[in-house]
Short mmCIF file of C-alpha atoms in Angstrom, two decimals:
data_model
loop_
_atom_site.label_atom_id
_atom_site.label_comp_id
_atom_site.label_asym_id
_atom_site.label_seq_id
_atom_site.Cartn_x
_atom_site.Cartn_y
_atom_site.Cartn_z
CA MET A 1 -78.27 -119.99 -98.97
CA ALA A 2 -79.59 -116.86 -97.37
CA LEU A 3 -81.19 -116.61 -94.01
CA PRO A 4 -84.92 -117.04 -94.73
CA ARG A 5 -87.22 -114.03 -94.71
CA THR A 6 -88.86 -115.51 -91.61
CA PHE A 7 -85.65 -114.60 -89.78
CA PHE A 8 -86.44 -110.91 -89.78
CA ALA A 9 -90.14 -111.43 -89.18
CA LEU A 10 -89.26 -113.45 -86.11
CA LEU A 11 -86.67 -110.90 -85.05
CA PHE A 12 -89.20 -108.10 -85.26
CA LEU A 13 -91.52 -110.19 -83.08
CA LEU A 14 -88.71 -110.79 -80.63
CA ILE A 15 -88.00 -107.13 -80.11
CA THR A 16 -91.56 -105.85 -80.03
CA LEU A 17 -92.58 -107.91 -77.03
CA THR A 18 -91.65 -107.39 -73.39
CA ASN A 19 -87.94 -107.04 -72.88
CA PRO A 20 -87.00 -107.48 -69.21
CA SER A 21 -83.65 -106.61 -67.72
CA MET A 22 -80.82 -108.38 -69.47
CA GLY A 23 -78.80 -108.88 -66.32
CA ALA A 24 -77.09 -112.27 -66.32
CA ARG A 25 -76.77 -115.04 -63.81
CA MET A 26 -75.39 -118.43 -64.80
CA LEU A 27 -75.16 -119.61 -68.39
CA ASP A 28 -77.40 -122.37 -69.68
CA LEU A 29 -77.57 -123.20 -73.37
CA TRP A 30 -80.11 -125.53 -74.86
CA LYS A 31 -79.24 -128.88 -76.24
CA PRO A 32 -81.32 -130.10 -79.15
CA ASP A 33 -84.24 -132.08 -77.69
CA ALA A 34 -84.23 -134.57 -80.54
CA GLN A 35 -83.17 -135.04 -84.14
CA LEU A 36 -85.55 -132.41 -85.48
CA LEU A 37 -83.90 -131.62 -88.80
CA THR A 38 -84.54 -134.05 -91.62
CA TYR A 39 -81.49 -135.60 -93.26
CA HIS A 40 -81.81 -135.63 -97.05
CA GLN A 41 -78.98 -138.10 -97.77
CA GLY A 42 -76.51 -135.51 -99.00
CA ALA A 43 -72.96 -134.70 -97.94
CA VAL A 44 -72.02 -132.87 -94.77
CA LEU A 45 -68.65 -131.38 -93.88
CA GLN A 46 -66.59 -133.67 -91.66
CA GLY A 47 -62.98 -134.18 -90.72
CA SER A 48 -60.55 -131.48 -91.83
CA ILE A 49 -62.36 -128.28 -92.86
CA PRO A 50 -59.87 -125.75 -94.29
CA VAL A 51 -61.15 -122.18 -94.00
CA SER A 52 -59.98 -119.34 -96.24
CA VAL A 53 -60.88 -115.75 -95.36
CA LEU A 54 -61.33 -112.95 -97.88
CA TRP A 55 -61.46 -109.51 -96.26
CA TYR A 56 -63.36 -107.28 -98.66
CA GLY A 57 -62.85 -103.61 -97.89
CA THR A 58 -61.22 -102.00 -94.90
CA PHE A 59 -60.87 -103.92 -91.65
CA LEU A 60 -58.84 -102.81 -88.66
CA SER A 61 -56.33 -105.28 -87.27
CA SER A 62 -58.35 -105.35 -84.06
CA GLN A 63 -61.46 -106.35 -86.01
CA LYS A 64 -59.63 -109.10 -87.83
CA SER A 65 -58.32 -110.40 -84.53
CA ILE A 66 -61.83 -110.75 -83.07
CA ILE A 67 -63.00 -112.84 -86.02
CA LEU A 68 -59.83 -114.90 -86.44
CA ASP A 69 -59.89 -115.80 -82.74
CA PHE A 70 -63.49 -116.95 -83.20
CA ILE A 71 -62.46 -119.22 -86.08
CA GLN A 72 -59.69 -120.62 -83.90
CA SER A 73 -62.22 -121.07 -81.09
CA LEU A 74 -64.30 -123.42 -83.25
CA ALA A 75 -61.43 -125.91 -83.18
CA SER A 76 -59.53 -125.28 -79.97
CA SER A 77 -60.49 -127.30 -76.90
CA GLN A 78 -58.18 -125.25 -74.67
CA GLN A 79 -60.93 -122.92 -73.54
CA GLN A 80 -62.67 -122.27 -70.27
CA THR A 81 -66.16 -123.77 -70.18
CA PRO A 82 -68.73 -123.16 -71.52
CA SER A 83 -66.83 -122.71 -74.74
CA VAL A 84 -67.24 -122.07 -78.44
CA SER A 85 -65.67 -125.47 -79.16
CA GLN A 86 -68.32 -127.15 -76.99
CA TRP A 87 -70.97 -125.39 -79.05
CA MET A 88 -69.32 -126.88 -82.12
CA ASP A 89 -69.32 -130.27 -80.40
CA MET A 90 -73.10 -130.08 -80.04
CA ILE A 91 -73.47 -129.63 -83.79
CA TYR A 92 -71.22 -132.64 -84.26
CA ASN A 93 -72.96 -134.87 -81.72
CA PHE A 94 -76.49 -134.19 -82.85
CA TYR A 95 -75.96 -134.03 -86.60
CA LEU A 96 -72.56 -134.70 -88.14
CA SER A 97 -71.68 -137.79 -86.10
CA LYS A 98 -74.72 -139.65 -87.42
CA VAL A 99 -73.91 -139.64 -91.13
CA GLY A 100 -71.01 -140.11 -93.53
CA ASN A 101 -67.81 -141.23 -91.86
CA GLY A 102 -68.83 -139.68 -88.56
CA ALA A 103 -65.56 -137.75 -88.32
CA ARG A 104 -65.45 -134.79 -85.96
CA PRO A 105 -64.87 -131.48 -87.79
CA GLN A 106 -61.39 -130.00 -87.49
CA VAL A 107 -61.47 -126.34 -88.52
CA LEU A 108 -58.19 -125.06 -89.93
CA LEU A 109 -57.45 -121.49 -91.01
CA VAL A 110 -55.34 -121.95 -94.14
CA ASN A 111 -55.43 -118.67 -96.05
CA GLN A 112 -56.27 -114.96 -95.86
CA VAL A 113 -56.68 -112.53 -98.75
CA ASP A 114 -57.20 -108.76 -98.61
CA ASP A 115 -59.33 -107.19 -101.33
CA ALA A 116 -59.47 -103.38 -101.51
CA TYR A 117 -62.90 -103.01 -103.17
CA SER A 118 -61.95 -104.67 -106.46
CA LEU A 119 -65.65 -104.93 -107.41
CA GLY A 120 -66.71 -101.62 -105.89
CA LYS A 121 -68.80 -100.96 -102.82
CA SER A 122 -72.10 -102.37 -104.07
CA LEU A 123 -72.17 -106.11 -104.65
CA SER A 124 -74.67 -108.60 -106.05
CA ALA A 125 -75.15 -112.06 -104.61
CA ASN A 126 -73.45 -113.54 -107.68
CA GLN A 127 -70.35 -111.46 -107.03
CA ILE A 128 -70.05 -113.01 -103.57
CA SER A 129 -69.28 -116.38 -105.15
CA GLN A 130 -66.67 -114.68 -107.37
CA LEU A 131 -65.00 -113.22 -104.30
CA ALA A 132 -65.13 -116.61 -102.59
CA ALA A 133 -63.07 -118.07 -105.43
CA LYS A 134 -60.48 -115.32 -104.92
CA GLY A 135 -60.02 -116.62 -101.39
CA GLN A 136 -58.50 -119.78 -102.94
CA PRO A 137 -60.64 -122.27 -101.01
CA GLN A 138 -59.54 -125.88 -100.85
CA ASN A 139 -61.66 -128.92 -101.73
CA GLY A 140 -63.96 -129.71 -98.86
CA GLY A 141 -63.30 -126.30 -97.36
CA ILE A 142 -65.10 -123.05 -96.69
CA ALA A 143 -64.37 -119.64 -98.21
CA LEU A 144 -65.42 -117.00 -95.70
CA VAL A 145 -66.17 -113.69 -97.45
CA LEU A 146 -66.43 -110.77 -95.03
CA THR A 147 -67.50 -107.34 -96.25
CA ALA A 148 -66.64 -104.09 -94.49
CA ASP A 149 -69.21 -101.71 -93.04
CA ASP A 150 -69.20 -99.45 -96.11
CA VAL A 151 -70.01 -102.27 -98.56
CA MET A 152 -73.59 -102.86 -99.66
CA VAL A 153 -74.70 -106.35 -100.72
CA ASP A 154 -78.02 -107.32 -102.30
CA ASP A 155 -80.69 -107.75 -99.60
CA PHE A 156 -78.22 -107.04 -96.79
CA CYS A 157 -80.18 -105.70 -93.82
CA SER A 158 -83.54 -106.02 -95.58
CA THR A 159 -83.83 -109.81 -95.51
CA ARG A 160 -80.48 -111.22 -94.42
CA CYS A 161 -77.30 -110.70 -92.44
CA GLY A 162 -75.37 -113.44 -94.24
CA MET A 163 -75.70 -116.38 -96.56
CA HIS A 164 -73.99 -119.61 -97.53
CA GLY A 165 -73.65 -121.43 -100.82
CA SER A 166 -71.39 -123.81 -102.68
CA ASN A 167 -69.43 -124.59 -105.80
CA PRO A 168 -70.23 -128.30 -106.32
CA THR A 169 -67.88 -128.53 -109.30
CA TYR A 170 -64.87 -127.89 -107.10
CA SER A 171 -66.37 -129.26 -103.84
CA TRP A 172 -66.01 -126.13 -101.76
CA THR A 173 -68.51 -123.96 -99.97
CA PHE A 174 -68.67 -120.30 -99.06
CA ILE A 175 -70.12 -118.08 -96.38
CA TRP A 176 -70.74 -114.37 -96.65
CA VAL A 177 -71.35 -112.09 -93.66
CA GLY A 178 -71.38 -108.30 -93.68
CA ASN A 179 -70.40 -105.77 -91.05
CA SER A 180 -73.68 -104.06 -90.16
CA ALA A 181 -72.24 -101.35 -87.89
CA THR A 182 -73.17 -98.40 -90.10
CA GLN A 183 -76.03 -99.92 -92.09
CA CYS A 184 -78.29 -101.96 -89.80
CA PRO A 185 -76.89 -102.83 -86.37
CA GLY A 186 -80.45 -103.03 -85.06
CA HIS A 187 -81.05 -105.91 -87.47
CA CYS A 188 -77.76 -107.80 -87.62
CA ALA A 189 -75.99 -106.90 -84.37
CA TRP A 190 -78.88 -107.27 -81.91
CA PRO A 191 -78.72 -107.64 -78.89
CA PHE A 192 -75.60 -105.44 -78.90
CA ASN A 193 -77.50 -102.58 -80.52
CA GLN A 194 -80.95 -101.15 -79.96
CA PRO A 195 -83.52 -102.83 -82.20
CA VAL A 196 -85.06 -101.02 -85.12
CA ASN A 197 -88.55 -101.63 -83.75
CA GLY A 198 -89.94 -102.36 -80.33
CA PRO A 199 -88.95 -101.13 -76.89
CA GLN A 200 -85.72 -99.15 -76.92
CA GLY A 201 -84.09 -100.48 -73.78
CA ASN A 202 -80.37 -100.53 -73.19
CA PRO A 203 -78.58 -102.99 -75.47
CA LEU A 204 -76.12 -105.51 -74.12
CA LYS A 205 -72.49 -104.48 -73.93
CA ALA A 206 -70.32 -106.24 -76.50
CA PRO A 207 -67.60 -108.45 -74.98
CA ASN A 208 -64.93 -107.47 -77.51
CA GLY A 209 -65.83 -103.80 -77.80
CA ASP A 210 -66.88 -103.74 -81.46
CA ILE A 211 -70.61 -103.98 -82.17
CA GLY A 212 -70.17 -104.59 -85.89
CA CYS A 213 -67.74 -107.45 -85.39
CA GLU A 214 -69.81 -108.92 -82.55
CA GLY A 215 -72.75 -109.08 -84.95
CA MET A 216 -70.50 -110.67 -87.56
CA VAL A 217 -69.41 -113.35 -85.09
CA ILE A 218 -73.04 -114.24 -84.30
CA ASN A 219 -73.87 -114.54 -87.98
CA ILE A 220 -70.67 -116.40 -88.85
CA GLY A 221 -71.68 -118.91 -86.18
CA ILE A 222 -75.19 -119.22 -87.64
CA MET A 223 -73.88 -119.67 -91.18
CA PHE A 224 -71.11 -122.04 -90.11
CA ALA A 225 -73.59 -124.36 -88.37
CA SER A 226 -75.80 -124.29 -91.45
CA THR A 227 -72.90 -124.85 -93.85
CA VAL A 228 -71.38 -127.90 -92.17
CA THR A 229 -74.78 -129.59 -91.80
CA ASN A 230 -76.20 -128.59 -95.20
CA PRO A 231 -73.30 -127.60 -97.47
CA TYR A 232 -74.80 -128.49 -100.86
CA GLY A 233 -78.51 -128.12 -100.18
CA ASN A 234 -79.25 -131.80 -99.57
CA GLY A 235 -78.00 -132.36 -96.02
CA TYR A 236 -79.87 -131.45 -92.84
CA TYR A 237 -82.76 -129.02 -93.14
CA GLN A 238 -86.48 -128.72 -92.67
CA GLY A 239 -89.06 -127.28 -95.07
CA GLN A 240 -88.47 -126.27 -98.66
CA GLN A 241 -85.06 -126.83 -100.22
CA ASP A 242 -84.96 -123.33 -101.70
CA ALA A 243 -85.91 -121.71 -98.38
CA PRO A 244 -84.79 -124.18 -95.72
CA LEU A 245 -84.80 -123.94 -91.97
CA GLU A 246 -81.30 -125.03 -91.02
CA ALA A 247 -79.31 -125.86 -87.92
CA ALA A 248 -79.15 -122.34 -86.47
CA THR A 249 -81.58 -120.21 -88.47
CA ALA A 250 -84.97 -120.94 -86.92
CA CYS A 251 -84.55 -119.57 -83.40
CA PRO A 252 -83.14 -116.05 -83.79
CA GLY A 253 -82.46 -114.20 -80.57
CA TYR A 254 -82.08 -117.25 -78.31
CA TYR A 255 -78.77 -117.13 -76.45
CA GLY A 256 -79.34 -118.47 -72.95
CA GLN A 257 -81.66 -120.03 -70.41
CA GLY A 258 -85.09 -118.46 -70.17
CA ALA A 259 -84.89 -116.79 -73.58
CA PHE A 260 -88.17 -115.82 -75.14
CA PRO A 261 -89.31 -113.27 -77.72
CA GLY A 262 -87.67 -109.98 -76.84
CA TYR A 263 -85.22 -111.41 -74.30
CA ALA A 264 -81.87 -112.96 -75.21
CA GLY A 265 -81.78 -115.13 -72.07
CA GLN A 266 -79.60 -115.36 -69.00
CA LEU A 267 -76.02 -114.72 -69.97
CA LEU A 268 -72.67 -114.52 -68.29
CA MET A 269 -71.46 -111.02 -67.52
CA ASP A 270 -67.90 -109.78 -67.24
CA PRO A 271 -67.75 -108.08 -63.81
CA ALA A 272 -65.06 -105.67 -64.96
CA SER A 273 -66.58 -104.46 -68.22
CA GLY A 274 -70.24 -105.33 -67.82
CA ALA A 275 -70.16 -107.13 -71.19
CA SER A 276 -72.51 -110.06 -71.83
CA TYR A 277 -71.51 -113.36 -73.43
CA ASN A 278 -72.32 -117.06 -73.33
CA ALA A 279 -69.14 -118.80 -74.42
CA TYR A 280 -65.40 -118.53 -73.89
CA GLY A 281 -63.10 -118.56 -76.88
CA ALA A 282 -59.45 -118.78 -77.80
CA ASN A 283 -56.90 -116.28 -76.53
CA GLY A 284 -59.07 -115.17 -73.64
CA ARG A 285 -61.96 -114.04 -75.85
CA LYS A 286 -65.63 -114.06 -74.89
CA TYR A 287 -68.36 -114.49 -77.49
CA LEU A 288 -72.11 -114.72 -77.99
CA VAL A 289 -73.16 -117.77 -80.00
CA PRO A 290 -76.64 -119.04 -80.91
CA ALA A 291 -77.98 -121.07 -77.99
CA ARG A 292 -80.33 -123.25 -79.96
CA ILE A 293 -79.16 -125.38 -82.86
CA GLN A 294 -82.46 -127.13 -83.50
CA ILE A 295 -85.55 -125.91 -85.29
CA LEU A 296 -87.98 -126.07 -82.37
CA CYS A 297 -89.08 -122.66 -81.08
CA ARG A 298 -92.34 -123.01 -79.24
CA ALA A 299 -93.83 -120.76 -76.61
CA GLY A 300 -93.44 -122.31 -73.20
CA ARG A 301 -90.49 -124.53 -74.13
CA SER A 302 -88.14 -122.91 -71.63
CA SER A 303 -86.40 -125.90 -70.06
CA ALA A 304 -82.65 -125.70 -70.46
CA GLN A 305 -79.50 -127.62 -69.72
CA ASP A 306 -75.93 -126.50 -69.27
CA LEU A 307 -73.84 -126.41 -72.39
CA ASP A 308 -72.49 -129.95 -72.26
CA PRO A 309 -71.84 -131.87 -75.46
CA SER A 310 -71.73 -135.22 -73.73
#
């Protein structure tokens, strides 16, 4: 399922309003206020979730490392707080723990495949599912298809930065996210790049030094939250089934306490590099993950709590 068209409409609104200094103090991430997504009685992903990665096009080893460490961060609890794994715990506590067998997700990287443009550099949405199959996903798992910055995908940049879908016959799901560095960093890598529209203030500095991959991490996080809670289109969502609002798609641009349209919120800042982030990851990484995982985005709702899954 693609990010809904409202994503970019909301993003344009975010970046056209006042954008104060993005200096950071202490990190606060929102907890969901209540169970605001409707459960539609379908399956969710619980327990062991094997992840296969298909690298489509050219990726540097440093770029792969950023993303692979993020995948590891989803599972590892050996991280300084606030952490990526705690963000994953919030998704579990507020959604996944309430249905099915209630098992906590255990993300496991099981396979990687390199594909040197076997289908060319312009892909349709249908070809994404073909590439997912080449990643050899396991039953109950996720095939993560990542396209390089010189690969064009239908509607990439214009209406979406990623999408998720499934193969019900074989009980696996897939996520696609593209590297927007050369095509639309103002759309899919904000706030680490100047926005396409609105005030052109200084963007935040990326914690891992690669704007394209930082944008990919944000969108992998969004799609991962949506996939585990609504893998086959009948899990947790709000609105229409063919254009749902899912666990992390309705509040674009919210990353910390005090966030509002045009302002990502109060974030942690690395004193040495000046980079901004809101969660620690595996292997000493720092990342920016979506702060809100519920569908409530109302003006004036600015109360926040520390990232604490308890």
